[in-house]
């Protein structure tokens, strides 16, 4: 793993959450993006090297809608940047971790993404991501 790329936070309303995180991080949202495949609306904020992704549901089928219904607002996932997502998927599978996506998908912020199931990772949803070059 190269570094922690971002922390994903599930929110009910981006309109309400954006001013909170803009104030805390003392910065402005630098990117807004809908990821239709994941049924999420995302915005990104950055302070130094550290990024926060605020995630709202685009539909009731979204993983974010299910998460909000079950657990309420809060930290949804940690995303680690990797050099080679295909190699990293192979490495983690060889170690016995369950990949929700054995093939990388196109995520927000120009990244390939894949998720590890939280049941094997101490209850934390882990994303690995690689910049699309
Ligand atoms: N962190 C920790 N645990 C989580 C979780 C999360 N983000 N989301 C769900 N869970 C837990 C649930 O609480 C539940 O636990 P219990 O069995 O103890 O009750 C269990 O996982 C199953 O949850 P579920 O509501 O029945 O949901 P599903 O099994 O249908 O899906 C998951 C769970 C993680 C497989 C699914 O959310 C998924 O595939 N996530 C990856 C994709 C994703 O999250 N996309 C949105 C972000 C996209 C982006 O960043 O661009």
mmCIF file of C-alpha atoms and ligand atoms in Angstrom:
data_model
loop_
_atom_site.group_PDB
_atom_site.id
_atom_site.type_symbol
_atom_site.label_atom_id
_atom_site.label_comp_id
_atom_site.label_asym_id
_atom_site.label_seq_id
_atom_site.Cartn_x
_atom_site.Cartn_y
_atom_site.Cartn_z
ATOM 1 C CA UNK A 1 0.000 0.000 0.000
ATOM 2 C CA UNK A 2 1.279 3.476 -0.823
ATOM 3 C CA UNK A 3 -0.791 5.571 1.553
ATOM 4 C CA UNK A 4 -4.249 6.181 2.963
ATOM 5 C CA UNK A 5 -5.854 7.986 0.008
ATOM 6 C CA UNK A 6 -9.160 9.010 1.552
ATOM 7 C CA UNK A 7 -11.778 8.355 4.191
ATOM 8 C CA UNK A 8 -15.316 7.856 2.872
ATOM 9 C CA UNK A 9 -18.140 9.269 4.991
ATOM 10 C CA UNK A 10 -21.784 8.386 4.373
ATOM 11 C CA UNK A 11 -24.105 11.372 4.714
ATOM 12 C CA UNK A 12 -27.843 11.868 4.356
ATOM 13 C CA UNK A 13 -27.501 15.279 2.727
ATOM 14 C CA UNK A 14 -24.467 16.626 0.891
ATOM 15 C CA UNK A 15 -25.974 20.099 1.120
ATOM 16 C CA UNK A 16 -25.857 19.880 4.931
ATOM 17 C CA UNK A 17 -22.538 18.000 5.230
ATOM 18 C CA UNK A 18 -20.418 20.071 2.806
ATOM 19 C CA UNK A 19 -20.342 23.259 4.935
ATOM 20 C CA UNK A 20 -19.421 21.205 8.020
ATOM 21 C CA UNK A 21 -16.393 19.554 6.386
ATOM 22 C CA UNK A 22 -15.410 22.730 4.518
ATOM 23 C CA UNK A 23 -15.319 24.534 7.862
ATOM 24 C CA UNK A 24 -13.434 21.801 9.722
ATOM 25 C CA UNK A 25 -10.867 21.226 6.968
ATOM 26 C CA UNK A 26 -10.702 24.944 6.149
ATOM 27 C CA UNK A 27 -10.959 24.270 2.436
ATOM 28 C CA UNK A 28 -13.513 23.986 -0.367
ATOM 29 C CA UNK A 29 -14.868 20.938 -2.155
ATOM 30 C CA UNK A 30 -12.615 20.398 -5.199
ATOM 31 C CA UNK A 31 -14.647 17.785 -7.014
ATOM 32 C CA UNK A 32 -18.275 16.672 -7.290
ATOM 33 C CA UNK A 33 -19.062 13.492 -9.143
ATOM 34 C CA UNK A 34 -21.907 11.002 -9.577
ATOM 35 C CA UNK A 35 -20.790 7.378 -9.823
ATOM 36 C CA UNK A 36 -23.883 5.883 -11.415
ATOM 37 C CA UNK A 37 -22.588 2.300 -11.286
ATOM 38 C CA UNK A 38 -22.286 2.594 -7.479
ATOM 39 C CA UNK A 39 -25.447 4.747 -7.250
ATOM 40 C CA UNK A 40 -23.586 7.383 -5.238
ATOM 41 C CA UNK A 41 -23.119 11.117 -5.390
ATOM 42 C CA UNK A 42 -19.665 12.079 -4.138
ATOM 43 C CA UNK A 43 -17.730 15.195 -3.260
ATOM 44 C CA UNK A 44 -14.058 15.418 -2.321
ATOM 45 C CA UNK A 45 -12.188 17.740 0.009
ATOM 46 C CA UNK A 46 -8.438 17.744 0.552
ATOM 47 C CA UNK A 47 -6.159 19.025 3.318
ATOM 48 C CA UNK A 48 -2.488 18.455 2.597
ATOM 49 C CA UNK A 49 -2.266 14.901 1.248
ATOM 50 C CA UNK A 50 -5.388 13.768 3.075
ATOM 51 C CA UNK A 51 -8.739 13.493 1.350
ATOM 52 C CA UNK A 52 -12.284 13.056 2.578
ATOM 53 C CA UNK A 53 -15.027 11.711 0.311
ATOM 54 C CA UNK A 54 -18.578 12.558 1.316
ATOM 55 C CA UNK A 55 -21.031 10.020 -0.091
ATOM 56 C CA UNK A 56 -24.784 10.338 -0.522
ATOM 57 C CA UNK A 57 -27.144 7.779 -2.060
ATOM 58 C CA UNK A 58 -28.501 8.284 -5.571
ATOM 59 C CA UNK A 59 -31.183 5.627 -5.011
ATOM 60 C CA UNK A 60 -32.548 3.200 -2.418
ATOM 61 C CA UNK A 61 -30.504 0.436 -4.116
ATOM 62 C CA UNK A 62 -27.256 2.213 -3.293
ATOM 63 C CA UNK A 63 -24.855 0.652 -0.755
ATOM 64 C CA UNK A 64 -24.909 4.084 0.904
ATOM 65 C CA UNK A 65 -28.711 4.025 1.305
ATOM 66 C CA UNK A 66 -28.470 0.575 2.950
ATOM 67 C CA UNK A 67 -25.616 1.741 5.176
ATOM 68 C CA UNK A 68 -27.521 4.875 6.281
ATOM 69 C CA UNK A 69 -30.662 2.851 7.043
ATOM 70 C CA UNK A 70 -28.760 0.255 9.055
ATOM 71 C CA UNK A 71 -26.015 2.268 10.749
ATOM 72 C CA UNK A 72 -26.762 5.969 10.235
ATOM 73 C CA UNK A 73 -24.273 8.596 9.094
ATOM 74 C CA UNK A 74 -20.564 8.072 9.692
ATOM 75 C CA UNK A 75 -17.296 6.627 8.434
ATOM 76 C CA UNK A 76 -18.135 4.273 5.573
ATOM 77 C CA UNK A 77 -14.742 3.127 4.270
ATOM 78 C CA UNK A 78 -10.991 3.638 4.274
ATOM 79 C CA UNK A 79 -9.321 3.795 0.866
ATOM 80 C CA UNK A 80 -5.675 2.850 0.377
ATOM 81 C CA UNK A 81 -3.830 3.813 -2.772
ATOM 82 C CA UNK A 82 -1.858 1.052 -4.475
ATOM 83 C CA UNK A 83 0.591 1.006 -7.388
ATOM 84 C CA UNK A 84 -0.953 -1.949 -9.199
ATOM 85 C CA UNK A 85 -4.526 -2.829 -8.257
ATOM 86 C CA UNK A 86 -4.453 -6.151 -10.171
ATOM 87 C CA UNK A 87 -1.362 -7.322 -8.287
ATOM 88 C CA UNK A 88 -2.803 -6.112 -4.982
ATOM 89 C CA UNK A 89 -6.073 -7.999 -5.576
ATOM 90 C CA UNK A 90 -4.068 -11.172 -6.290
ATOM 91 C CA UNK A 91 -1.916 -10.638 -3.187
ATOM 92 C CA UNK A 92 -4.926 -10.101 -0.906
ATOM 93 C CA UNK A 93 -6.853 -13.050 -2.383
ATOM 94 C CA UNK A 94 -3.799 -15.286 -1.837
ATOM 95 C CA UNK A 95 -3.900 -14.202 1.810
ATOM 96 C CA UNK A 96 -7.550 -15.319 1.983
ATOM 97 C CA UNK A 97 -9.334 -11.961 1.942
ATOM 98 C CA UNK A 98 -12.691 -11.756 0.183
ATOM 99 C CA UNK A 99 -12.767 -9.204 -2.603
ATOM 100 C CA UNK A 100 -16.264 -7.814 -3.191
ATOM 101 C CA UNK A 101 -14.978 -6.906 -6.673
ATOM 102 C CA UNK A 102 -12.444 -9.430 -7.989
ATOM 103 C CA UNK A 103 -12.169 -7.126 -11.028
ATOM 104 C CA UNK A 104 -11.471 -3.406 -10.451
ATOM 105 C CA UNK A 105 -14.294 -0.992 -11.219
ATOM 106 C CA UNK A 106 -14.194 2.617 -12.267
ATOM 107 C CA UNK A 107 -14.801 4.762 -9.160
ATOM 108 C CA UNK A 108 -14.856 8.462 -8.383
ATOM 109 C CA UNK A 109 -11.854 10.794 -8.603
ATOM 110 C CA UNK A 110 -10.363 9.037 -11.676
ATOM 111 C CA UNK A 111 -9.590 5.807 -9.846
ATOM 112 C CA UNK A 112 -9.854 2.064 -10.334
ATOM 113 C CA UNK A 113 -11.403 0.701 -7.165
ATOM 114 C CA UNK A 114 -12.032 -2.634 -5.429
ATOM 115 C CA UNK A 115 -13.465 -3.400 -1.986
ATOM 116 C CA UNK A 116 -12.612 -5.976 0.687
ATOM 117 C CA UNK A 117 -15.592 -7.382 2.566
ATOM 118 C CA UNK A 118 -15.833 -5.847 6.079
ATOM 119 C CA UNK A 119 -16.639 -9.224 7.673
ATOM 120 C CA UNK A 120 -12.933 -10.190 7.309
ATOM 121 C CA UNK A 121 -11.461 -6.790 8.150
ATOM 122 C CA UNK A 122 -12.556 -6.075 11.715
ATOM 123 C CA UNK A 123 -15.805 -4.484 10.566
ATOM 124 C CA UNK A 124 -14.105 -1.835 8.397
ATOM 125 C CA UNK A 125 -14.916 -1.623 4.685
ATOM 126 C CA UNK A 126 -11.563 -1.275 2.894
ATOM 127 C CA UNK A 127 -11.197 0.104 -0.621
ATOM 128 C CA UNK A 128 -8.022 -0.195 -2.637
ATOM 129 C CA UNK A 129 -7.621 2.302 -5.429
ATOM 130 C CA UNK A 130 -5.278 3.184 -8.247
ATOM 131 C CA UNK A 131 -5.213 6.316 -10.328
ATOM 132 C CA UNK A 132 -6.445 5.796 -13.888
ATOM 133 C CA UNK A 133 -3.535 6.923 -16.045
HETATM 134 N N1 LIG B 1 -18.564 -0.774 6.829
HETATM 135 C C1 LIG B 1 -18.648 -1.789 7.727
HETATM 136 N N2 LIG B 1 -19.636 -2.724 7.702
HETATM 137 C C2 LIG B 1 -20.559 -2.616 6.731
HETATM 138 C C3 LIG B 1 -20.523 -1.590 5.771
HETATM 139 C C4 LIG B 1 -19.477 -0.641 5.842
HETATM 140 N N3 LIG B 1 -19.385 0.352 4.964
HETATM 141 N N4 LIG B 1 -21.580 -1.731 4.933
HETATM 142 C C5 LIG B 1 -22.250 -2.821 5.367
HETATM 143 N N5 LIG B 1 -21.642 -3.326 6.434
HETATM 144 C C6 LIG B 1 -22.051 -4.515 7.222
HETATM 145 C C7 LIG B 1 -23.485 -4.400 7.681
HETATM 146 O O1 LIG B 1 -23.593 -3.648 8.868
HETATM 147 C C8 LIG B 1 -23.844 -5.850 7.875
HETATM 148 O O2 LIG B 1 -23.322 -6.327 9.076
HETATM 149 P P1 LIG B 1 -24.124 -7.407 9.955
HETATM 150 O O3 LIG B 1 -24.179 -8.642 9.093
HETATM 151 O O4 LIG B 1 -23.292 -7.553 11.188
HETATM 152 O O5 LIG B 1 -25.471 -6.794 10.186
HETATM 153 C C9 LIG B 1 -23.083 -6.544 6.741
HETATM 154 O O6 LIG B 1 -22.027 -5.650 6.362
HETATM 155 C C10 LIG B 1 -23.956 -6.799 5.537
HETATM 156 O O7 LIG B 1 -24.574 -5.576 5.240
HETATM 157 P P2 LIG B 1 -25.897 -5.395 4.368
HETATM 158 O O8 LIG B 1 -26.553 -4.121 4.754
HETATM 159 O O9 LIG B 1 -26.701 -6.658 4.379
HETATM 160 O O10 LIG B 1 -25.328 -5.084 2.962
HETATM 161 P P3 LIG B 1 -24.806 -6.025 1.847
HETATM 162 O O11 LIG B 1 -24.279 -7.337 2.348
HETATM 163 O O12 LIG B 1 -25.826 -6.018 0.776
HETATM 164 O O13 LIG B 1 -23.565 -5.127 1.376
HETATM 165 C C11 LIG B 1 -21.299 -4.606 1.307
HETATM 166 C C12 LIG B 1 -22.488 -4.824 2.223
HETATM 167 C C13 LIG B 1 -20.154 -4.078 2.147
HETATM 168 C C14 LIG B 1 -20.930 -5.945 0.638
HETATM 169 C C15 LIG B 1 -21.742 -3.565 0.203
HETATM 170 O O14 LIG B 1 -22.078 -2.362 0.834
HETATM 171 C C16 LIG B 1 -20.680 -3.327 -0.840
HETATM 172 O O15 LIG B 1 -20.554 -4.081 -1.814
HETATM 173 N N6 LIG B 1 -19.879 -2.247 -0.681
HETATM 174 C C17 LIG B 1 -18.858 -1.901 -1.655
HETATM 175 C C18 LIG B 1 -19.385 -0.885 -2.634
HETATM 176 C C19 LIG B 1 -19.709 0.425 -1.961
HETATM 177 O O16 LIG B 1 -19.702 0.570 -0.744
HETATM 178 N N7 LIG B 1 -19.985 1.441 -2.801
HETATM 179 C C20 LIG B 1 -20.240 2.783 -2.330
HETATM 180 C C21 LIG B 1 -18.996 3.644 -2.328
HETATM 181 C C22 LIG B 1 -18.497 3.880 -3.727
HETATM 182 C C23 LIG B 1 -17.373 4.898 -3.814
HETATM 183 O O17 LIG B 1 -16.623 5.132 -2.854
HETATM 184 O O18 LIG B 1 -17.235 5.469 -4.915
#
